[in-house]
mmCIF file of C-alpha atoms in Angstrom:
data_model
loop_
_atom_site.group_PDB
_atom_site.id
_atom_site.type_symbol
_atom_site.label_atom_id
_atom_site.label_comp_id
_atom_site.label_asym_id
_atom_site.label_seq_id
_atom_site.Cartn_x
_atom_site.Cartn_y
_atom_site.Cartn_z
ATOM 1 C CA UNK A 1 -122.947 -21.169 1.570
ATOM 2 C CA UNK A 2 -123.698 -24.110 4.251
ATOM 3 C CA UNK A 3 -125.176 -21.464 6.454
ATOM 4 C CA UNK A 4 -127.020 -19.291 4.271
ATOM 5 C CA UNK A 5 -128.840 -22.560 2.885
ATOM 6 C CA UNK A 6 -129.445 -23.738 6.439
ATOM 7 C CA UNK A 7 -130.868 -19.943 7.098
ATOM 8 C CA UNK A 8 -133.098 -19.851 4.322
ATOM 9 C CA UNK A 9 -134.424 -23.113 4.752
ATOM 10 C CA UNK A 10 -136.054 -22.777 8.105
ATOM 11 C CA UNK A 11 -135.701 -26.563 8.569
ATOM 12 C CA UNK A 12 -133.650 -29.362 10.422
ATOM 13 C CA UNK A 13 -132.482 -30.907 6.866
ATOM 14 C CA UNK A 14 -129.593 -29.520 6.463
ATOM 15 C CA UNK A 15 -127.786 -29.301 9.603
ATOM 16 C CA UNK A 16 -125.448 -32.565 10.212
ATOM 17 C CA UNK A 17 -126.006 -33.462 14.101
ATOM 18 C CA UNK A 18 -129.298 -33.902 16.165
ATOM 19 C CA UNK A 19 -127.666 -32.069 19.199
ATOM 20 C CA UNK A 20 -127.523 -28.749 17.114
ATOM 21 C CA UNK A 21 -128.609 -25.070 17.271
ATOM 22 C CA UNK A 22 -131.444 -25.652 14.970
ATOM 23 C CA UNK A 23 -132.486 -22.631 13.137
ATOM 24 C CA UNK A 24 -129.097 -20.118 13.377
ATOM 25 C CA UNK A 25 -126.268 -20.626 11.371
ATOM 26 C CA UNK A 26 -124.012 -23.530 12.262
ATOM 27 C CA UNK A 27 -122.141 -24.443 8.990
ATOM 28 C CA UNK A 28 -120.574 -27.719 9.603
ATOM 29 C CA UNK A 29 -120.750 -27.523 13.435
ATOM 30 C CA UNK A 30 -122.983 -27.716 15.764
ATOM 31 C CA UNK A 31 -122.757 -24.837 17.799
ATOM 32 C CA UNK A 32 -123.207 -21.480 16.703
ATOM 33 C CA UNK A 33 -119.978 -19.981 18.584
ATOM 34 C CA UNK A 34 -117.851 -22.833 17.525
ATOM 35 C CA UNK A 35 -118.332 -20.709 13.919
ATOM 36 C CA UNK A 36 -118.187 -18.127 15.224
ATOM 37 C CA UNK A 37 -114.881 -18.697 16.462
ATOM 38 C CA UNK A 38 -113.565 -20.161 13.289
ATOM 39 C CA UNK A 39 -114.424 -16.646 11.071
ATOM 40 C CA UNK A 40 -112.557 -14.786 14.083
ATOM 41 C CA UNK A 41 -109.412 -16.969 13.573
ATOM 42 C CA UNK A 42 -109.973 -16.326 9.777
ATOM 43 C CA UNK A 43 -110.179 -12.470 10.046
ATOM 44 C CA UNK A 44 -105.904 -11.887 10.782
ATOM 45 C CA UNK A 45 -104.797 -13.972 8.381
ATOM 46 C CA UNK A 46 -107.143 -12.412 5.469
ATOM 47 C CA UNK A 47 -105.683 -9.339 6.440
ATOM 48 C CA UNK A 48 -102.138 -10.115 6.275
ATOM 49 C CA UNK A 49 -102.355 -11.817 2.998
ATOM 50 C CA UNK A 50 -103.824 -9.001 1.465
ATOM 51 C CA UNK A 51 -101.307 -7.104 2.526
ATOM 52 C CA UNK A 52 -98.728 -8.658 1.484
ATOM 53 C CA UNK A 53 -99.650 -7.784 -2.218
ATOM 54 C CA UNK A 54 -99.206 -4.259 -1.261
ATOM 55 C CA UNK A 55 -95.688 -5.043 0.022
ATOM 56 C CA UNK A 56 -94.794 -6.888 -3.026
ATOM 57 C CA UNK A 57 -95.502 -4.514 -5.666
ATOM 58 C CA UNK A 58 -96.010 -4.667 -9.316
ATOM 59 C CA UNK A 59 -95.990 -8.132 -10.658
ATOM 60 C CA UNK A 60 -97.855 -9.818 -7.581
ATOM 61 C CA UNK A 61 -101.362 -11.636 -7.803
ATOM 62 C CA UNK A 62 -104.239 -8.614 -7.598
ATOM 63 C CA UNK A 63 -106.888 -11.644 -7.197
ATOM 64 C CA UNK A 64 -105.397 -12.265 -3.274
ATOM 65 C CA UNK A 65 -105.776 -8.283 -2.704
ATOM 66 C CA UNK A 66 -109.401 -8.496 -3.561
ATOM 67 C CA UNK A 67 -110.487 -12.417 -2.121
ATOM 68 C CA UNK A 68 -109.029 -10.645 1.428
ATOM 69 C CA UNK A 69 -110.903 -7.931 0.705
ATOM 70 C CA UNK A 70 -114.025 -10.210 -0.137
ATOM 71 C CA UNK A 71 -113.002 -12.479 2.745
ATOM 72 C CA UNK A 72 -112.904 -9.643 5.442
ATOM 73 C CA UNK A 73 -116.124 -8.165 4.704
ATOM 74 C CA UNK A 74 -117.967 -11.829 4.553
ATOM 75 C CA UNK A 75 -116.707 -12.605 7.945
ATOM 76 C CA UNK A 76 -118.357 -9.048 9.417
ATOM 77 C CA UNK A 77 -121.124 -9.927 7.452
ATOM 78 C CA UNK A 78 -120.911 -13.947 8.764
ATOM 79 C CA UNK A 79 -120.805 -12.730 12.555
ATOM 80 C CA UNK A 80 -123.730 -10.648 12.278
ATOM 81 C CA UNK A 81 -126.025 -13.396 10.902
ATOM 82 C CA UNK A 82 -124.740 -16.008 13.251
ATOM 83 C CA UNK A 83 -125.365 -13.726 15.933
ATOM 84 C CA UNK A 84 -123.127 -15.027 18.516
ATOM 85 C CA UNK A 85 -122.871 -13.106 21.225
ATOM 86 C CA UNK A 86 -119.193 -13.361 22.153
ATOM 87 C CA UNK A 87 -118.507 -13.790 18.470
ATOM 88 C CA UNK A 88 -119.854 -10.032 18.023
ATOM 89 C CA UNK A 89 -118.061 -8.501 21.226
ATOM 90 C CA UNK A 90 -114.998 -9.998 19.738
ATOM 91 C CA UNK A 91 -115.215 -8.720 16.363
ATOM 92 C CA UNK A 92 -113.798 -5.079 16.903
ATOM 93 C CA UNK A 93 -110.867 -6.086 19.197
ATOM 94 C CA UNK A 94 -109.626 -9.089 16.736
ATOM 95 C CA UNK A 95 -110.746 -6.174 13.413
ATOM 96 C CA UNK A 96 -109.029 -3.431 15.097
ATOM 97 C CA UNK A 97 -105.358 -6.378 15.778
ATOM 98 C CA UNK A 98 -105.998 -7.618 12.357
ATOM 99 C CA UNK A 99 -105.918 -3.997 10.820
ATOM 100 C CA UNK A 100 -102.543 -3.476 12.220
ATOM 101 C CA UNK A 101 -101.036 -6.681 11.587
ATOM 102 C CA UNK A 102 -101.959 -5.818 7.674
ATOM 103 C CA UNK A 103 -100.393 -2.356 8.344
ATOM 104 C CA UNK A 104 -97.062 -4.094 9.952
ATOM 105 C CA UNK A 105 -97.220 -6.485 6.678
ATOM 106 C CA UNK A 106 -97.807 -3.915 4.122
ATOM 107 C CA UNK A 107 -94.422 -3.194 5.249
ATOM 108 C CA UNK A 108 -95.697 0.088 8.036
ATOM 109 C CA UNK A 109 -95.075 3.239 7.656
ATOM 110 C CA UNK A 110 -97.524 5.302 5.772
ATOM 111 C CA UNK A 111 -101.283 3.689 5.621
ATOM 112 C CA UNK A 112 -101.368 1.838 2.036
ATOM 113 C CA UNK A 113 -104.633 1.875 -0.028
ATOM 114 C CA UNK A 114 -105.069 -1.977 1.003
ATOM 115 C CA UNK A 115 -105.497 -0.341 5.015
ATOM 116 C CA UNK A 116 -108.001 2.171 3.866
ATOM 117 C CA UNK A 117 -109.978 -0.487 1.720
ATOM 118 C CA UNK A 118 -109.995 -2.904 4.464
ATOM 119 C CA UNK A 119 -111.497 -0.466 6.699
ATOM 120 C CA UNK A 120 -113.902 1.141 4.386
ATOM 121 C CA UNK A 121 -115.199 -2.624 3.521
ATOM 122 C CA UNK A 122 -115.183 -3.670 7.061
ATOM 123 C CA UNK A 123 -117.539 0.003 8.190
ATOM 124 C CA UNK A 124 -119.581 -1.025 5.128
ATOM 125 C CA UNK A 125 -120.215 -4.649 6.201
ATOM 126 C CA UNK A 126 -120.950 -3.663 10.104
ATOM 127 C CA UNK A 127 -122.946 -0.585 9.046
ATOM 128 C CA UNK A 128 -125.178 -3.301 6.778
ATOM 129 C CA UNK A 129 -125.501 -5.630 9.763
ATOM 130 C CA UNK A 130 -126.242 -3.054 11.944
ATOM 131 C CA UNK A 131 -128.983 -1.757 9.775
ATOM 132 C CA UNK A 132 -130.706 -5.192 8.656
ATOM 133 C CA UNK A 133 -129.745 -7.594 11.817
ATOM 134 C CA UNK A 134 -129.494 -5.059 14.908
ATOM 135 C CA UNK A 135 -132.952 -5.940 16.253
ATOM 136 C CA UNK A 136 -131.981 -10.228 16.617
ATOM 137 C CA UNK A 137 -128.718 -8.925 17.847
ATOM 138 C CA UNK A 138 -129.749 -7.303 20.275
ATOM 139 C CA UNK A 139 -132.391 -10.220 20.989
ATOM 140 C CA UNK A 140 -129.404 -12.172 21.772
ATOM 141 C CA UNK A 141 -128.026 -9.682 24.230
ATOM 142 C CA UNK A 142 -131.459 -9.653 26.112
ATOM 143 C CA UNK A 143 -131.242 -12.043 29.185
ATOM 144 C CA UNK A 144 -134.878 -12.505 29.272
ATOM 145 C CA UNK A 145 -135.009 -14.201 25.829
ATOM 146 C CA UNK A 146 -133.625 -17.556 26.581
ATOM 147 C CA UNK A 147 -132.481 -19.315 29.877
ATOM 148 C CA UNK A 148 -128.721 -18.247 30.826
ATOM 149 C CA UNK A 149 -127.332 -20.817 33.156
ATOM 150 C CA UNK A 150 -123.579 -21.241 32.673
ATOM 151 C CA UNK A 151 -122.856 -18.229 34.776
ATOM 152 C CA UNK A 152 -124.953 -19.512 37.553
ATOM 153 C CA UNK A 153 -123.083 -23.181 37.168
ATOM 154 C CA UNK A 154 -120.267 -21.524 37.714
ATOM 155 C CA UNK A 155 -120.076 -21.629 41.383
ATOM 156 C CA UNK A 156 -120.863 -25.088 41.225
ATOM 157 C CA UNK A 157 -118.245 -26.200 38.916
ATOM 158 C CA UNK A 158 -115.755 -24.330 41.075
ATOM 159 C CA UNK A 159 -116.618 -25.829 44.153
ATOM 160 C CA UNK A 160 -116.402 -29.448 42.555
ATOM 161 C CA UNK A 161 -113.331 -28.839 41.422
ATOM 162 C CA UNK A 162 -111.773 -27.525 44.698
ATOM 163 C CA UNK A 163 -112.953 -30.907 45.967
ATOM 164 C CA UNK A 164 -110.807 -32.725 43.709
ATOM 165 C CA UNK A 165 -108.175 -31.460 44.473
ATOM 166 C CA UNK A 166 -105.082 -31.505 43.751
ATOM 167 C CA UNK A 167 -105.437 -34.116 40.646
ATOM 168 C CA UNK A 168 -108.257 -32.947 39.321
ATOM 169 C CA UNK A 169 -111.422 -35.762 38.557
ATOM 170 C CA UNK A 170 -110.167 -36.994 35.303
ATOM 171 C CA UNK A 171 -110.160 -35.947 31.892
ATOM 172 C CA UNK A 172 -113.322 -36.377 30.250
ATOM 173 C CA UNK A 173 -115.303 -36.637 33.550
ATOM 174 C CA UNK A 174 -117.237 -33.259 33.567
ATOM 175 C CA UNK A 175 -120.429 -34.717 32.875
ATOM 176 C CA UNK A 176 -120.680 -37.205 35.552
ATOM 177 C CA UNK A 177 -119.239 -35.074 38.167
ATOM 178 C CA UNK A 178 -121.194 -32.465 37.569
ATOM 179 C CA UNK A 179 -124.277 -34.451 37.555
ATOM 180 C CA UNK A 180 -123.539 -35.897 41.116
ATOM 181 C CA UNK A 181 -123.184 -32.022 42.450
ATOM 182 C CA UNK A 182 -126.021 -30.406 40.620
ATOM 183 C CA UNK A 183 -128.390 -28.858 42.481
ATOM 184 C CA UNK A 184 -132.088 -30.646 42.586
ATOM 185 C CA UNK A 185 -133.877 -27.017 42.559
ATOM 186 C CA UNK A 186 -131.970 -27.024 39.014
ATOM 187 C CA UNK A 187 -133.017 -30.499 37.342
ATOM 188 C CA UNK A 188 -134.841 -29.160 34.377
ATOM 189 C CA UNK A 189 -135.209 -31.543 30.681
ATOM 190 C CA UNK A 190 -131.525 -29.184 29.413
ATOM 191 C CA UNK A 191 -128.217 -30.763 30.709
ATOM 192 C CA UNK A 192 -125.405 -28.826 31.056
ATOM 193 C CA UNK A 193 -122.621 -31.302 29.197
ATOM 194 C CA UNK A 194 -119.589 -28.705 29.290
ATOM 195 C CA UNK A 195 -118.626 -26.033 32.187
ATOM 196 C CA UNK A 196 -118.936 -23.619 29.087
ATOM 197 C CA UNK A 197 -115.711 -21.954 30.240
ATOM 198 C CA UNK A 198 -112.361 -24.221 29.168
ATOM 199 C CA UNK A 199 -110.434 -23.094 31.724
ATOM 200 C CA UNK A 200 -112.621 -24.038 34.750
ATOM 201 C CA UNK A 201 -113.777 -27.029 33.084
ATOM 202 C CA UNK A 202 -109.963 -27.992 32.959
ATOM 203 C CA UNK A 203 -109.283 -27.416 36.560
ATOM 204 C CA UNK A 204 -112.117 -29.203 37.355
ATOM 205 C CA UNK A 205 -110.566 -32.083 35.148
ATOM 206 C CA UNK A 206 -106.949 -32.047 35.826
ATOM 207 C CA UNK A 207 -106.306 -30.098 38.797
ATOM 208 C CA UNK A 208 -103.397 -28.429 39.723
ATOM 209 C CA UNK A 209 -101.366 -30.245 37.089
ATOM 210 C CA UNK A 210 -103.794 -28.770 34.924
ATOM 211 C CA UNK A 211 -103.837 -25.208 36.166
ATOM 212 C CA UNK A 212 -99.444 -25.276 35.630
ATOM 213 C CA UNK A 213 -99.894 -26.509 31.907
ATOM 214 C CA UNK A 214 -101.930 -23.458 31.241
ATOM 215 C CA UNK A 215 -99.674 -21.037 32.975
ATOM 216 C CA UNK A 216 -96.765 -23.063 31.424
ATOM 217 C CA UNK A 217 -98.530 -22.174 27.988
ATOM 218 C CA UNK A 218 -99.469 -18.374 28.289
ATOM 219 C CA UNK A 219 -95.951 -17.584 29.554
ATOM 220 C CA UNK A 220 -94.523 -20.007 26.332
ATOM 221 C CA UNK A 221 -97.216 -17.549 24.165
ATOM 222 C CA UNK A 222 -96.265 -14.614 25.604
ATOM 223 C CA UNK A 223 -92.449 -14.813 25.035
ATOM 224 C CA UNK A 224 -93.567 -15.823 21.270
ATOM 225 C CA UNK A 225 -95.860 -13.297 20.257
ATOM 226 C CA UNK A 226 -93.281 -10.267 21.512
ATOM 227 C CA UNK A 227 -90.768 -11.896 19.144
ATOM 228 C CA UNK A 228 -93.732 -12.429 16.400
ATOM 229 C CA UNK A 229 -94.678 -8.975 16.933
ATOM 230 C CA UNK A 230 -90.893 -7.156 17.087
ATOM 231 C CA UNK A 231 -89.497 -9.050 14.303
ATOM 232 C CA UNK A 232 -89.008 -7.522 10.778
ATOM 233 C CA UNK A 233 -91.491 -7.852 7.816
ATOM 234 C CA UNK A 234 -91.981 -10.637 6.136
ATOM 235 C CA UNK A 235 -93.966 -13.820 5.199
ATOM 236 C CA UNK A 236 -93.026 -15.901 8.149
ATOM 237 C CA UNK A 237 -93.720 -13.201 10.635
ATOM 238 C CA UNK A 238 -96.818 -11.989 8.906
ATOM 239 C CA UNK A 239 -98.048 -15.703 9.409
ATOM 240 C CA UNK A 240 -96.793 -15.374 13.073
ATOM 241 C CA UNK A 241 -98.393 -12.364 13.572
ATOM 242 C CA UNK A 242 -101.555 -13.386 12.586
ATOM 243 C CA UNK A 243 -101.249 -16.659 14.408
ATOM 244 C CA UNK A 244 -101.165 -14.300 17.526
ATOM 245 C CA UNK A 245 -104.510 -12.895 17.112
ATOM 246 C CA UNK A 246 -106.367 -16.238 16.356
ATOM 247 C CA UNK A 247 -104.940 -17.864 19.871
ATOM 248 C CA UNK A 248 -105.937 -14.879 21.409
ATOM 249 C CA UNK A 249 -109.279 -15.058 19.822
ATOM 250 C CA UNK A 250 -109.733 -18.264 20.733
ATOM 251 C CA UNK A 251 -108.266 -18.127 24.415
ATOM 252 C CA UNK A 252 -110.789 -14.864 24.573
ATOM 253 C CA UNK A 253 -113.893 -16.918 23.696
ATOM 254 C CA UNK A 254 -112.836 -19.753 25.986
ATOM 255 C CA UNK A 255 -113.851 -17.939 28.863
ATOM 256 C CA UNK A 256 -117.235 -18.421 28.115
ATOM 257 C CA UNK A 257 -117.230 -21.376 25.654
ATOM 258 C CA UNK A 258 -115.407 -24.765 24.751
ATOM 259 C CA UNK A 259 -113.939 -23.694 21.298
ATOM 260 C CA UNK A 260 -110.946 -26.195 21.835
ATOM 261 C CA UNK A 261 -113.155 -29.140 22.488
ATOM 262 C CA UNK A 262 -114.195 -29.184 18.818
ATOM 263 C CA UNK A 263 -111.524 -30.845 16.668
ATOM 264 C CA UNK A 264 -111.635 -28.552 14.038
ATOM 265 C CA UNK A 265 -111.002 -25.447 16.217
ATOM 266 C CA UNK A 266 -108.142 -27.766 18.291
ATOM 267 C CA UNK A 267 -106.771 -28.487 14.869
ATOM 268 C CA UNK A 268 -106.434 -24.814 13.421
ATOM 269 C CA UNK A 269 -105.234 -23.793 17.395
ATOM 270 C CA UNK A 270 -102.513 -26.290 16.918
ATOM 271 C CA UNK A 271 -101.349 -25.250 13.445
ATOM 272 C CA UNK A 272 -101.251 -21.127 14.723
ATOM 273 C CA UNK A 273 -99.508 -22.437 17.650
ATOM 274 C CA UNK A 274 -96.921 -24.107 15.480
ATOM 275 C CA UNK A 275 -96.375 -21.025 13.219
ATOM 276 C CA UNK A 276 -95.893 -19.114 15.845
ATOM 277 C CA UNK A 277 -93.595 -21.187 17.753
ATOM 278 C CA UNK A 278 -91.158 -20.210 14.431
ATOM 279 C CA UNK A 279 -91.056 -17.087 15.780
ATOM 280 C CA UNK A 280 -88.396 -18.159 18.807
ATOM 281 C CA UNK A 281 -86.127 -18.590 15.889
ATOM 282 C CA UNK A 282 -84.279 -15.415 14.976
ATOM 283 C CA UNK A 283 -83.948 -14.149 11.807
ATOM 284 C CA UNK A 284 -80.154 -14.871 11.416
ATOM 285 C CA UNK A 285 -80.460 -18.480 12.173
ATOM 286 C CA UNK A 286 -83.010 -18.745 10.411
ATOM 287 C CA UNK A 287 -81.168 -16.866 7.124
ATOM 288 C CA UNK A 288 -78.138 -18.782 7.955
ATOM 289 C CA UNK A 289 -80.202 -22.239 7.769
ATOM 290 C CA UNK A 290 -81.736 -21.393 4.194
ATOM 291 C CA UNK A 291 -77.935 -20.311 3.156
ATOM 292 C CA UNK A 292 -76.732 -23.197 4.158
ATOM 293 C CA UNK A 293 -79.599 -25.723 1.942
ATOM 294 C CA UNK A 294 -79.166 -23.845 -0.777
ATOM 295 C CA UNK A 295 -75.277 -24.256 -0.892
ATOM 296 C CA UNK A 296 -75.935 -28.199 -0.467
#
């Protein structure tokens, strides 16, 4: 509702920080892809919860089946208007993983009416975007429109880091290092404050040391989400599941943004990452733990 009032308005008054894309969609951030980002991470787990009513039968909640429903078809809608340009090349990928998680929830085998609703309402929402938003889309897409300099920073920020080598300049010291390596055939009245790519920006940063964490975390997600994605149905793996399509989403979008330097996308990163680290657990232990509380 934040962004359609900040949309309509045409105004600064309602955004809540001066540094801000004034004039697009922001809700409660200040960049456009941080929200973006947020209605990918939402998109899996709307799906999966709608699902589950189909699992569960008669005698479950038919107001969850329709809010997903709602929920899906806001967020195609939502990515359209914002008009984020990773945020719209992600949207079939993270649709197309969220489709299946619901059909692995709604317990697989054949399609359930749930799978063909959430498709028909998802076509319907992207058809209506396409129709009444393609031209600003595509205005996005266009290079000539605005100044595009994060790909040609790119080079720079590598080389810096390579120079600080092998522990990295320090967390929290992109700014000044980059300003101290920036070009002078650049200096223009912008700044560029992050690398705009999280994992460059944390080489840069931390080195090394820096680079292992991340390989030491994709190898820890990888090992998780084949367990998440093996394991039987049910409400803890359809929560894992999910989770694994949101940390993708986000990793995905890192590559050309800072997601995880906002707190709220950190926060909601963290929480996925600790559903999903549930998933190591197998299903007997796990069984055998609730057993064993409710005897006590």
């Amino acid at each position: 509702m934040l962004g359609t009032a900040q949309l309509a308005s045409g105004g600064e008054q309602l955004y809540p920080w001066r540094t801000t894309d004034a004039g697009a969609v922001v809700g409660f951030f200040a960049n456009r892809n941080h929200l973006a980002t947020l209605c990918l991470i939402a998109l899996p787990f709307a799906a999966v919860l709608g699902a589950r009513v189909m699992r569960r039968g008669r005698g479950s909640n038919p107001w969850a089946l329709w809010l997903s429903l709602l929920l899906m078809g806001l967020i195609v809608v939502a990515l359209g208007v914002i008009r984020s340009r990773t945020g719209i090349l992600l949207l079939a990928p993270v649709l197309i993983a969220s489709l299946l998680a619901a059909w692995t929830a709604a317990g697989r085998g054949r399609p359930h009416a749930f799978l063909w609703g959430a498709a028909g309402v998802s076509a319907a929402a992207i058809t209506a975007v396409g129709v009444l938003a393609l031209g600003p889309i595509l205005d996005r897409f266009d290079r000539l429109s605005a100044t595009e300099g994060r790909l040609e920073n790119w080079p720079i920020v590598t080389a810096a880091a390579e120079a600080h080598l092998p522990f990295g300049s320090g967390i929290g010291s992109f700014d000044a290092v980059f300003r101290s390596v920036e070009p002078l055939a650049q200096l223009d009245p912008t700044f560029f404050n992050q690398a705009h790519n999280d994992y460059l920006e944390t080489w840069l940063e931390t080195g090394w040391f820096g680079l292992a964490l991340m390989v030491g975390f994709l190898a820890w997600f990888a090992r998780r989400a084949f367990s998440a994605w093996r394991g039987e149905v049910g409400t803890d793996r359809d929560l894992q599941r999910a989770s694994t399509i949101a940390i993708v989403a986000v990793l995905a979008h890192s590559v050309v943004d800072y997601p995880l330097r906002t707190v709220t996308i950190a926060t909601i990163f963290a929480v996925c990452c600790a559903i999903l680290e549930l998933a190591g657990r197998t299903d007997g232990d796990g069984a055998a733990r609730r057993t064993e509380r409710g005897r006590v």
